[in-house]
Coordinates of C-alpha atoms and ligand atoms in Angstrom, one line a residue:
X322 CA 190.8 81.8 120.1
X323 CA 190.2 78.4 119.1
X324 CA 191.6 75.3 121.8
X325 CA 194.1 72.7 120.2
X326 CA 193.3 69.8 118.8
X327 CA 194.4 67.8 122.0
X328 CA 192.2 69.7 124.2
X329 CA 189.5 67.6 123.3
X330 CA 188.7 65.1 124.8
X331 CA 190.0 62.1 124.7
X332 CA 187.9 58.6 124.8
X333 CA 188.0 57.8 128.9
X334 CA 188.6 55.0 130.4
X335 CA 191.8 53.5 127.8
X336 CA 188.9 52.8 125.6
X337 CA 189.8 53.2 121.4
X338 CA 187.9 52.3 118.5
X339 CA 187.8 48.7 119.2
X340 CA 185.4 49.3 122.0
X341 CA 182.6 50.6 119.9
X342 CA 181.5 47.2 120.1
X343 CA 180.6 44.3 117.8
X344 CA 177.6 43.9 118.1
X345 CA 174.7 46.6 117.8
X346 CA 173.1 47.0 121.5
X347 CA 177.5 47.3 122.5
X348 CA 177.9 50.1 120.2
X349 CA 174.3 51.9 121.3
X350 CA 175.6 51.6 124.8
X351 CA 179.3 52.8 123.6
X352 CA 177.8 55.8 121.6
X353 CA 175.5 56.5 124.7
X354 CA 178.5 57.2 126.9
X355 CA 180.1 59.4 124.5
X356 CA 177.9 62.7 125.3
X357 CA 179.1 62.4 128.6
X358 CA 182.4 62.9 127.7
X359 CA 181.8 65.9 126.0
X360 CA 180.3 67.3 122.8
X361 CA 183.3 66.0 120.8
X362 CA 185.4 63.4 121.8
X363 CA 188.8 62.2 120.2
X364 CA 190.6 59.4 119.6
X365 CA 192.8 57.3 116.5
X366 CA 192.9 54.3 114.5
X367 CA 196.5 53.6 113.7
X368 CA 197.9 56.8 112.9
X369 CA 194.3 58.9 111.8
X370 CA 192.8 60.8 114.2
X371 CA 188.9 60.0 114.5
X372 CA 186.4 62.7 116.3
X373 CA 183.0 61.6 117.5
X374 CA 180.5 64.6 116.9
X375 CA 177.7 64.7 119.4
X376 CA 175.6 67.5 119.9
X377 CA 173.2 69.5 117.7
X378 CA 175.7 72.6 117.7
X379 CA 178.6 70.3 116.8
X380 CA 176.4 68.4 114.1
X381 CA 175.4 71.6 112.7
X382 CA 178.9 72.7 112.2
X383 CA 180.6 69.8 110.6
X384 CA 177.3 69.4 108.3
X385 CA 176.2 72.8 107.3
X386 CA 178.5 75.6 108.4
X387 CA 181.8 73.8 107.4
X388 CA 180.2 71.9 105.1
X389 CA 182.9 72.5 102.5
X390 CA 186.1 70.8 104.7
X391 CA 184.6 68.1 104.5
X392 CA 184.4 64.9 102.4
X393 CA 182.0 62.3 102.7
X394 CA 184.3 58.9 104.5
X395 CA 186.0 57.3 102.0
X396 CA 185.1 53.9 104.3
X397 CA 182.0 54.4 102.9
X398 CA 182.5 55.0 99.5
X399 CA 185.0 52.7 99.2
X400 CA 181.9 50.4 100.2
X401 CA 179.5 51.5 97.8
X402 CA 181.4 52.5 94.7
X403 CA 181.5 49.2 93.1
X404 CA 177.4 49.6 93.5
X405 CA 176.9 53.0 93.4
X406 CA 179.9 54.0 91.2
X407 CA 179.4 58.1 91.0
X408 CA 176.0 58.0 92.3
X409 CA 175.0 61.0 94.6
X410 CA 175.4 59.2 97.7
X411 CA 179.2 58.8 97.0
X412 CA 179.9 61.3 94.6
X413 CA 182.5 64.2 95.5
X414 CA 183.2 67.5 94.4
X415 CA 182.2 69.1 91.2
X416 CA 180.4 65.6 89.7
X417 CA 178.4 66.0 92.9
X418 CA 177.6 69.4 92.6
X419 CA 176.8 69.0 88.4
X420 CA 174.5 66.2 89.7
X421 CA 172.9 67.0 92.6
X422 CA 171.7 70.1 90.7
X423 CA 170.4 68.1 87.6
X424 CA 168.5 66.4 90.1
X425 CA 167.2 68.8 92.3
X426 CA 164.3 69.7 90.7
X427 CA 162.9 65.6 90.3
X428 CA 163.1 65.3 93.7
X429 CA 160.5 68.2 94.4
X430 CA 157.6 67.9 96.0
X431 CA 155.2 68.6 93.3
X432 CA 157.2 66.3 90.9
X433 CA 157.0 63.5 93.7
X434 CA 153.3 63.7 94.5
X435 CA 152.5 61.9 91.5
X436 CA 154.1 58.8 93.3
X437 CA 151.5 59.1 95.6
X438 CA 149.1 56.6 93.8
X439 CA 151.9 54.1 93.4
X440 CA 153.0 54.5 97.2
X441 CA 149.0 53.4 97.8
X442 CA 148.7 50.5 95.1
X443 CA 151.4 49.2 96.2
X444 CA 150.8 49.1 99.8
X445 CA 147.4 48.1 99.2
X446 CA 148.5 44.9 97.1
X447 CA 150.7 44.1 99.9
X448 CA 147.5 43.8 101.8
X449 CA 145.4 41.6 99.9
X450 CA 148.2 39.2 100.0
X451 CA 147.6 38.1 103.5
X452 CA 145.0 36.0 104.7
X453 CA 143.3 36.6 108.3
X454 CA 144.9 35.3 110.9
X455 CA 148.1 34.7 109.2
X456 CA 151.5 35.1 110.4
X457 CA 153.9 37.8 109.1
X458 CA 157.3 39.5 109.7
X459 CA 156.3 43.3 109.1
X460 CA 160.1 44.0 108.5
X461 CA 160.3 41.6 106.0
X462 CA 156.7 43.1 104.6
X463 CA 157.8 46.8 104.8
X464 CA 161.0 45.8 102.6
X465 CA 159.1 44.3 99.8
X466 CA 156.6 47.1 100.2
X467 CA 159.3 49.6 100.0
X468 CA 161.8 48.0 97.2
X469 CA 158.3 47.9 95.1
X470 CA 157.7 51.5 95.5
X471 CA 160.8 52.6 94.6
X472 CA 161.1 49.9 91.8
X473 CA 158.1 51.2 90.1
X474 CA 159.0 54.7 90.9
X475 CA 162.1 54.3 89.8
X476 CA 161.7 51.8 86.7
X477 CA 157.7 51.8 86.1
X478 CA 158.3 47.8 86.6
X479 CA 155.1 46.5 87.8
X480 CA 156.2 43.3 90.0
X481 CA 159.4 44.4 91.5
X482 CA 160.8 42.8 94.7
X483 CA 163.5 39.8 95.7
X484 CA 161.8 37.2 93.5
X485 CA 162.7 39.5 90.5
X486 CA 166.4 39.2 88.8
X487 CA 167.1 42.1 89.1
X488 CA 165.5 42.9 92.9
X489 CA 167.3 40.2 93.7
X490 CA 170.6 41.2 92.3
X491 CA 170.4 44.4 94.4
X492 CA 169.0 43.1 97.7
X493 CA 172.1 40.2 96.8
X494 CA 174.4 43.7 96.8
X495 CA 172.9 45.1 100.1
X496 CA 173.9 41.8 102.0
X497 CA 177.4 42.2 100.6
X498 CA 177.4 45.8 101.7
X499 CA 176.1 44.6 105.2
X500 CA 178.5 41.6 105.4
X501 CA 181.9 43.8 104.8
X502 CA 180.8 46.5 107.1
X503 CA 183.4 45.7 109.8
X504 CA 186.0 44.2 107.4
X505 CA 189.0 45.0 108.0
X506 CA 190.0 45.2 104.4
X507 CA 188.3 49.0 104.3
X508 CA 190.8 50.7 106.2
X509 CA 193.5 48.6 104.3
X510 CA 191.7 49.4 101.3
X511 CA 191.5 53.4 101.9
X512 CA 195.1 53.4 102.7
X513 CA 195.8 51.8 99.3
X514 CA 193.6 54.5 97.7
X515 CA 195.4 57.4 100.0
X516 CA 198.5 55.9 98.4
X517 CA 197.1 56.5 94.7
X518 CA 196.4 60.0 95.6
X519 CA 199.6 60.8 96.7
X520 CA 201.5 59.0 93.6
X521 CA 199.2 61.1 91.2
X522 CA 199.8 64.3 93.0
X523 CA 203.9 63.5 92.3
X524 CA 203.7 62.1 88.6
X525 CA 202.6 63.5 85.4
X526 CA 202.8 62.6 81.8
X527 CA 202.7 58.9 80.7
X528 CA 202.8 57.8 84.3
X529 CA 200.2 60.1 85.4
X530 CA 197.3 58.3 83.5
X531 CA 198.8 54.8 84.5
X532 CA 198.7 55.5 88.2
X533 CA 195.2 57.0 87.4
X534 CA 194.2 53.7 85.6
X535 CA 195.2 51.8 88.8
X536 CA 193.8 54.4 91.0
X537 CA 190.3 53.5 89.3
X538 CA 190.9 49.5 89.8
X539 CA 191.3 50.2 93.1
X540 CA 187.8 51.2 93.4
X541 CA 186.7 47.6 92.9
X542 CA 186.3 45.5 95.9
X543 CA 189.7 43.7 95.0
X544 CA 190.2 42.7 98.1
X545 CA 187.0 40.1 98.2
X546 CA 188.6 36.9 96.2
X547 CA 186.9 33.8 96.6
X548 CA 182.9 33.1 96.3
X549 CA 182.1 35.9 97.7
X550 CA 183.8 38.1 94.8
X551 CA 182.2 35.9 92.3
X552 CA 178.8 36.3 93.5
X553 CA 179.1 39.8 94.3
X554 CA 180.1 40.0 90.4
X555 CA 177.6 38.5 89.2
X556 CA 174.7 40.2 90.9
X557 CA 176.5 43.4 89.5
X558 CA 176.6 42.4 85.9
X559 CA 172.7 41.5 86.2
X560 CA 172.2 45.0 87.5
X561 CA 174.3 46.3 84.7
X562 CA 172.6 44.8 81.6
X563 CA 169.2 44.9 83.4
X564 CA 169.3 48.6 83.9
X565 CA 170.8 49.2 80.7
X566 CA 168.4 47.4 78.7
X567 CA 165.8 49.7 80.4
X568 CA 167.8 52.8 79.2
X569 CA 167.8 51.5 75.9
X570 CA 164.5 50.9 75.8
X571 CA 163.4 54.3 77.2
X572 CA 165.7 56.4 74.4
X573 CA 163.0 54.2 71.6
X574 CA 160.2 54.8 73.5
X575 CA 160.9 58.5 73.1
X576 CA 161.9 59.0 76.6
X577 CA 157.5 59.1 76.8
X578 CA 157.3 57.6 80.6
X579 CA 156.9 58.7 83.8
X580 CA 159.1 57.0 86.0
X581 CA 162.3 58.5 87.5
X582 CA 164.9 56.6 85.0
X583 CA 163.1 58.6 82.0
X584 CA 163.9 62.0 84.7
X585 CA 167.0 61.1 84.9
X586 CA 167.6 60.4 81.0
X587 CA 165.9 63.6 80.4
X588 CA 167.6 66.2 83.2
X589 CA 169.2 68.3 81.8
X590 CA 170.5 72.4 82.9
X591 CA 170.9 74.0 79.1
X592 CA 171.0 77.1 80.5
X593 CA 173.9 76.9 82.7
X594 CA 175.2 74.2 79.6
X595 CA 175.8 71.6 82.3
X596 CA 174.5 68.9 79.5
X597 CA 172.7 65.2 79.7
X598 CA 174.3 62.8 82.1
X599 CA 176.4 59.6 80.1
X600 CA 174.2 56.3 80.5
X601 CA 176.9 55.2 83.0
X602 CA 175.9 58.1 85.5
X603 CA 172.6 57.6 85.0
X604 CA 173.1 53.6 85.6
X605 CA 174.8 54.9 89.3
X606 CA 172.2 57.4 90.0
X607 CA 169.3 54.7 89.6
X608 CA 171.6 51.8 91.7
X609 CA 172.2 54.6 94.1
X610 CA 168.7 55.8 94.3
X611 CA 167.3 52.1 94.2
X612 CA 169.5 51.0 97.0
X613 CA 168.9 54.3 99.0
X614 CA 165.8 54.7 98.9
X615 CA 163.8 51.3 100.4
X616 CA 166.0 50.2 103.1
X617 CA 165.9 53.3 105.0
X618 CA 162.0 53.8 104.6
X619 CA 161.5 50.0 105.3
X620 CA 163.4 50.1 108.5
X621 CA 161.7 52.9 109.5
X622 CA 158.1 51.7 108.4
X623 CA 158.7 48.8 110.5
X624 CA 159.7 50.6 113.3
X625 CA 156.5 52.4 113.3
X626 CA 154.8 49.3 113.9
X627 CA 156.8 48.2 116.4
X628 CA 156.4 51.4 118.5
X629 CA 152.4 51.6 118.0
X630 CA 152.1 48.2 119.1
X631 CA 153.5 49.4 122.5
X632 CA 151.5 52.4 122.5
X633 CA 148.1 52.2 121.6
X634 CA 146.9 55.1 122.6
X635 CA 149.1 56.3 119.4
X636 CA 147.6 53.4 117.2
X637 CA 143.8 54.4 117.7
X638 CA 144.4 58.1 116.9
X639 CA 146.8 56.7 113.1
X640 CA 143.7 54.0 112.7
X641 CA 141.3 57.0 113.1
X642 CA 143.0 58.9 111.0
X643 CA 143.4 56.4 108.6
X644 CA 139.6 55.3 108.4
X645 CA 139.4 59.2 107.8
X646 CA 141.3 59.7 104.9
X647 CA 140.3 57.1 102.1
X648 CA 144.2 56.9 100.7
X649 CA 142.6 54.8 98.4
X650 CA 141.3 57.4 96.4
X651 CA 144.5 58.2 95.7
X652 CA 144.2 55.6 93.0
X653 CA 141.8 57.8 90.9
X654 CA 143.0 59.8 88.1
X655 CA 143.8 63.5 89.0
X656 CA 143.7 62.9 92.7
X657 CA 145.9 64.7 94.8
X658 CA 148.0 63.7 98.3
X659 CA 147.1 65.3 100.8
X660 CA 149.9 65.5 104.1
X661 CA 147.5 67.6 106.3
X662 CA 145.2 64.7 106.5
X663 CA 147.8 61.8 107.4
X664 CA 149.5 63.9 110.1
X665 CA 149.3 61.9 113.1
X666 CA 150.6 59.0 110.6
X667 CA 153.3 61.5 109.9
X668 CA 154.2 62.9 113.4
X669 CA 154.7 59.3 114.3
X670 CA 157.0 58.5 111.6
X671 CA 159.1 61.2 111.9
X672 CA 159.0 60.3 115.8
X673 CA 160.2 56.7 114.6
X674 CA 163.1 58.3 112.7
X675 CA 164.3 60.2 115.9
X676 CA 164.1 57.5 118.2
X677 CA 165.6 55.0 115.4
X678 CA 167.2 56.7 112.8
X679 CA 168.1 54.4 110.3
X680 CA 171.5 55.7 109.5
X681 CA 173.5 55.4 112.4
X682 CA 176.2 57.7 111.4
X683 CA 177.0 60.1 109.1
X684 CA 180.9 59.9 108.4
X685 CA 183.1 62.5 107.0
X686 CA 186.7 63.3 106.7
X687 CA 188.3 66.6 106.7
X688 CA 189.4 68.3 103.7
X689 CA 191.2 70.7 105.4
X690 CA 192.3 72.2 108.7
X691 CA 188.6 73.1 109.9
X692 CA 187.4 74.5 113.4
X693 CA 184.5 72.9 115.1
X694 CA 183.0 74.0 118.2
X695 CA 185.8 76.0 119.0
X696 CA 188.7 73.0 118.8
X697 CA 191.5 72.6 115.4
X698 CA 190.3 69.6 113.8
X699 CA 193.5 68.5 111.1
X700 CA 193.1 67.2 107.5
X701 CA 192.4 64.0 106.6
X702 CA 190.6 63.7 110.0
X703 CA 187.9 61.0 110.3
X704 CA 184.8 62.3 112.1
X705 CA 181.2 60.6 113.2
X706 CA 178.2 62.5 113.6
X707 CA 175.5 60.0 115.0
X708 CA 172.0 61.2 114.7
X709 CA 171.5 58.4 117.7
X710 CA 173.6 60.3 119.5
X711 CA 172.1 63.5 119.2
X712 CA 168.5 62.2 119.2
X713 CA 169.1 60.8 122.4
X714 CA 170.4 63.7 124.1
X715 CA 168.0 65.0 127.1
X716 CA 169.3 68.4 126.9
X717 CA 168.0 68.5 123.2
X718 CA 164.3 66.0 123.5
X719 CA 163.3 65.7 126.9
X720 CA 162.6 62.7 128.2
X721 CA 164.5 61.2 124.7
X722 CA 163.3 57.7 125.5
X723 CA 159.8 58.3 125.4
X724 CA 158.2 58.0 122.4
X725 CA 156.0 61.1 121.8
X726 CA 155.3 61.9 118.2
X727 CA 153.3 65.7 119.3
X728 CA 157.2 66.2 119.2
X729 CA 156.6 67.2 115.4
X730 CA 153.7 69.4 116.5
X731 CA 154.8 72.5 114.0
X732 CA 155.4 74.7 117.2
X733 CA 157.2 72.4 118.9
X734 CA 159.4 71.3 116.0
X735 CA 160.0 74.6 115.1
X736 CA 161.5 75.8 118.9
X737 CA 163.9 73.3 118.9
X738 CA 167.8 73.7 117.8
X739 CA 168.5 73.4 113.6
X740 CA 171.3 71.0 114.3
X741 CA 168.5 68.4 116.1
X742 CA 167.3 66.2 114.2
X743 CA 169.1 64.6 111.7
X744 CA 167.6 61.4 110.8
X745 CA 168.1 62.8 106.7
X746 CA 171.4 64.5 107.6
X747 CA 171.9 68.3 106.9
X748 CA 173.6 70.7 105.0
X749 CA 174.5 70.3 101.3
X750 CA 174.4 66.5 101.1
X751 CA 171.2 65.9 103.2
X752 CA 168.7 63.3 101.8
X753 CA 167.1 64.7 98.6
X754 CA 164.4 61.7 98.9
X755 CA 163.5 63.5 101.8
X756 CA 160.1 64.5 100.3
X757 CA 159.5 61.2 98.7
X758 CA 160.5 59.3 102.2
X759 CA 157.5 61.7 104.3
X760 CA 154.9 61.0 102.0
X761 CA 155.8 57.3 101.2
X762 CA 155.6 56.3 105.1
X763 CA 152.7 57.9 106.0
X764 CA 150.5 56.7 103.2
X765 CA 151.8 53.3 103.5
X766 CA 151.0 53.1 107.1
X767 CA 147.2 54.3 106.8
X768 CA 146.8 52.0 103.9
X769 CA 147.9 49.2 106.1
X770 CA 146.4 50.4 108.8
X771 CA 142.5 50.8 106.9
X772 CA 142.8 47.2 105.9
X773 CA 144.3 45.6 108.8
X774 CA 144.7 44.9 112.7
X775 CA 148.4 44.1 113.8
X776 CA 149.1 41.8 116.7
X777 CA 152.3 42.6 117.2
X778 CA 154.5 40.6 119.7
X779 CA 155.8 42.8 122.3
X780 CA 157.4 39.8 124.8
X781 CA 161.0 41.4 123.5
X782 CA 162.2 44.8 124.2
X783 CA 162.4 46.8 121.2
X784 CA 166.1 46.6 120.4
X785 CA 168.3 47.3 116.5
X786 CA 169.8 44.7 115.3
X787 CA 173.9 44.2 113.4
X788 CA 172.8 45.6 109.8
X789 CA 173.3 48.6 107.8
X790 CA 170.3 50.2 108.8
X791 CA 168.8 50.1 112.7
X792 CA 166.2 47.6 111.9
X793 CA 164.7 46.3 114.7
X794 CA 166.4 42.9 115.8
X795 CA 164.0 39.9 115.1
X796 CA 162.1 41.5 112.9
X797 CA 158.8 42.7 113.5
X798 CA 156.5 39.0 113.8
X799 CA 152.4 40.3 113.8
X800 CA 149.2 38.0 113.6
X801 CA 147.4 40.4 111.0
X802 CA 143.3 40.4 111.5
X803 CA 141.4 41.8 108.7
X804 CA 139.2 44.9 110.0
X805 CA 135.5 44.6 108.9
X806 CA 134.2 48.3 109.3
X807 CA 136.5 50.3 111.0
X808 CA 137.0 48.1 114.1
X809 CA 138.6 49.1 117.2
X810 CA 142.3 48.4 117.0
X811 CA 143.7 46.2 119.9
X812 CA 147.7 45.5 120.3
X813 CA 148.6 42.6 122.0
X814 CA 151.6 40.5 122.6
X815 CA 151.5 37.4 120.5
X816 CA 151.0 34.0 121.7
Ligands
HEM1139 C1 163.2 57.4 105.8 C2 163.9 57.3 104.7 C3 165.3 57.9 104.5 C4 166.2 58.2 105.4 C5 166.2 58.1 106.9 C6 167.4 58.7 104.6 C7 168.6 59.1 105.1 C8 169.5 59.8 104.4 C9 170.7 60.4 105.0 C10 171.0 60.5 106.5 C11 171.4 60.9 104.0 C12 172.7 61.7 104.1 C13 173.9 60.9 104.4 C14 175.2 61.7 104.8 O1 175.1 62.9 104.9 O2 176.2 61.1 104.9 C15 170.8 60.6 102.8 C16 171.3 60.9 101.5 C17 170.7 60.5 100.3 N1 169.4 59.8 100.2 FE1 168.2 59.3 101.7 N2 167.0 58.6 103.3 C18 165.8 58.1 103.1 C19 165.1 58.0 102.0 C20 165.5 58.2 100.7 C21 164.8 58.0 99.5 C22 163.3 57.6 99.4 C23 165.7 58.3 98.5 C24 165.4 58.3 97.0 C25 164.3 57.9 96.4 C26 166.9 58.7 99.0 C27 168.1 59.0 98.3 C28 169.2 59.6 98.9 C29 170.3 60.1 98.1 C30 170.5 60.0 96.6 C31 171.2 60.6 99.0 C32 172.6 61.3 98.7 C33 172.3 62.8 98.6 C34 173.6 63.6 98.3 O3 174.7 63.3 98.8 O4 173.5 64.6 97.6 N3 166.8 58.6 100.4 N4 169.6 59.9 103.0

């Protein structure tokens, strides 16, 4: 028989939401504590009960074996709907499912090999940018390289990072996204929303559609007046007319390209007569995509070199591995990627994303009255899986604070629990860049890697900073020294 709700327990100490912290080390050390309190742990926020999730099992169970009570947080898509609109990431119910199966079958791994060569030439022009000796912020470096290979995944657009309009306009977005993260106008702005929802449930006719005209104004970040507002308006209606010009130019084109905007225009399920997507839907998926898929991989990419600087044992074997596999010959025509030859690269990237996963929570809300872990959870019940949390736990990675990417060693990965390792969630809704993300990192890191020494400085513990994404505070600042024949790589801290 499952326990009460209240038998959970409850956050120790007199300690409620407020205490997670403002700052990023506070709410590390807050989310820390929790597993000691138990595998779930319960408080509220005004009157809406909150559960943190915190172990594999747990994870699992919200994610994947209950998937269905559960809605993605409406904090969060409250966020990202004026960006994302009905994107994937924020999409719900049926539009989700209608979408997320049109675009299954782009985000395959055979489809996504062909991004190989772009994943490479772009990495590699990032390298002949720098001169020896110079100065660089690899965070800052992995972002550009990142927003470029998604931009000319995504839009075939050759020079694509902040000093374009329209890379500017979204990187412009993200910043808002990061700014209002712990405004209080969210909740305010969910309740308003809950209040919709309730109104339409009670009216029909005439006053149906108006309180479902107001219901969709209240998607828009209303509640930003001022500059703010105007800017964040702006940088939207660049996105808009920028994107659809691209659309418009792909449907004279013949939809002939081979970038994932043409997919998109093209996806299409005839069979089950689910039909095209509307040029607005395919304006969110691309936004959505866009905006998803670099600032994850960046953070992590930068990670990567943050951790290899402090263990070079781990650099020498990716820089032997790099000088191994010429990833420039994925440049030539007909060339294919090959992950069994970039697997240290990829053991310590996935280690990265355990250590640091850049999404520090996954947040849902129940549906329904659900049981988890053996406890009643109620509707409309905020919880927050961290994969931190669970990455961190010792009784799930032993030793979790060492960095040891023979983790991923395909025996060892395999032996450990299914709800463990969530750095690309789980269940229905888990990352479907997933494929793109493992093959963009490695082959990004051995390109650098081949061309380049990094002197990383390590004076500062390695420590995430306030931002959407764990990226690592400070960025990463590196003297690069260009590598004449395979020289040995040496990490030191910077003077
Ligand atoms: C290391 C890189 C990445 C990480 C760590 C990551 C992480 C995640 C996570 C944790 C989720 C699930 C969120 C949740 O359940 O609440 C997610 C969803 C998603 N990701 Fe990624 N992601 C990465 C790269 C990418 C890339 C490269 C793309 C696209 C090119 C992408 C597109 C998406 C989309 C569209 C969703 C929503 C899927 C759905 O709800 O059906 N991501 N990602």
């Amino acid at each position: 028989m499952s326990k009460r709700f209240t038998e959970i327990p409850a956050l120790s100490g007199g300690r409620t939401v407020r205490s997670i912290g403002r700052t990023m080390p506070d709410r590390l050390e807050f989310m820390r504590t929790l597993t000691t309190e138990g595998d779930l742990v319960r408080t509220q926020m005004l009157s809406i009960p909150i559960v943190f999730v915190n172990s594999a099992q747990a994870a699992h169970d919200v994610l994947v074996a209950n998937a269905k009570s559960f809605e993605k947080s409406p904090g969060f898509r409250v966020l990202l709907y004026y960006l994302g609109g009905n994107g994937l990431f924020t999409a719900e119910g049926e539009l989700w499912r209608k979408q997320r199966k049109l675009m299954a079958p782009i985000f395959q791994p055979a489809p996504i090999a062909q991004y190989a060569a772009t994943m490479q030439a772009v990495a590699s022009r990032a390298a002949d940018r720098w001169t020896d000796g110079e100065r660089v912020d690899l965070s800052h470096e992995c972002t550009r390289i990142a927003m470029s290979v998604v931009g000319k995944a995504l839009f075939d657009a050759d020079t694509f990072d902040e000093a374009d309009a329209l890379g500017d306009a979204l990187a412009h977005c993200l910043r808002w996204v990061n700014a209002s993260l712990g405004s209080a106008a969210i909740p305010a702005h969910i309740l308003l929303l809950d209040l919709a929802d309730a109104a339409l449930r009670r009216t029909s006719g005439a006053w149906r559609e108006r309180v479902a005209a107001v219901k969709e104004r209240l998607w828009e970040p209303f509640l930003f007046p001022g500059a703010r507002g105007k800017e964040l308006h702006a940088a939207v209606n660049v996105l808009d007319e920028r994107i659809q010009g691209m659309i418009d130019e792909r449907r004279r084109q013949g939809l002939s390209r081979n970038d994932l905007l043409t997919r998109l225009l093209a996806a299409r399920d005839a069979e089950e007569g689910i039909g095209t997507m509307s040029d607005r839907q395919v304006r969110d998926e691309a936004v959505t995509l866009f905006i998803a898929g670099h600032e994850t991989t960046a953070t992590a990419l930068a990670w990567c070199f943050a951790m290899l600087a402090r263990h070079p044992e781990w650099a020498a074997r990716a820089q032997a591995e790099a000088d191994a596999y010429d990833v420039e010959s994925l440049a030539r025509d007909g060339a294919r990627y090959d992950a069994r030859k970039l697997d240290v690269c990829e053991r310590v990237f996935k280690e990265v994303l355990r250590m640091y996963p850049p999404l520090l929570m996954l947040p849902r809300r129940t549906l329904e009255p659900v049981t988890i872990s053996g406890y009643e959870i109620p509707a409309k019940t905020l919880t927050f899986t961290s994969p931190f949390v669970v990455h961190h736990r010792p009784d799930t990675y032993e030793w979790p604070e060492r960095f040891d990417p023979d983790r991923w060693l395909p025996e060892r990965e395999s032996a450990r629990h299914k709800g463990s390792y969530l750095p690309f969630g789980l269940g229905p809704r888990y990352c479907i860049g997933m494929p793109f993300a493992l093959m963009e990192g490695p082959i990004v890191l051995a390109q650098l890697l081949r061309r380049w020494r990094f002197d990383v400085d390590t004076s500062r513990a390695p420590m995430p900073d306030d931002y959407a994404t764990l990226r690592p505070m400070g960025g990463v600042q590196a003297v690069v020294r260009r590598r004449d024949g395979g020289a040995k790589i040496v990490h030191t801290a910077a003077s």
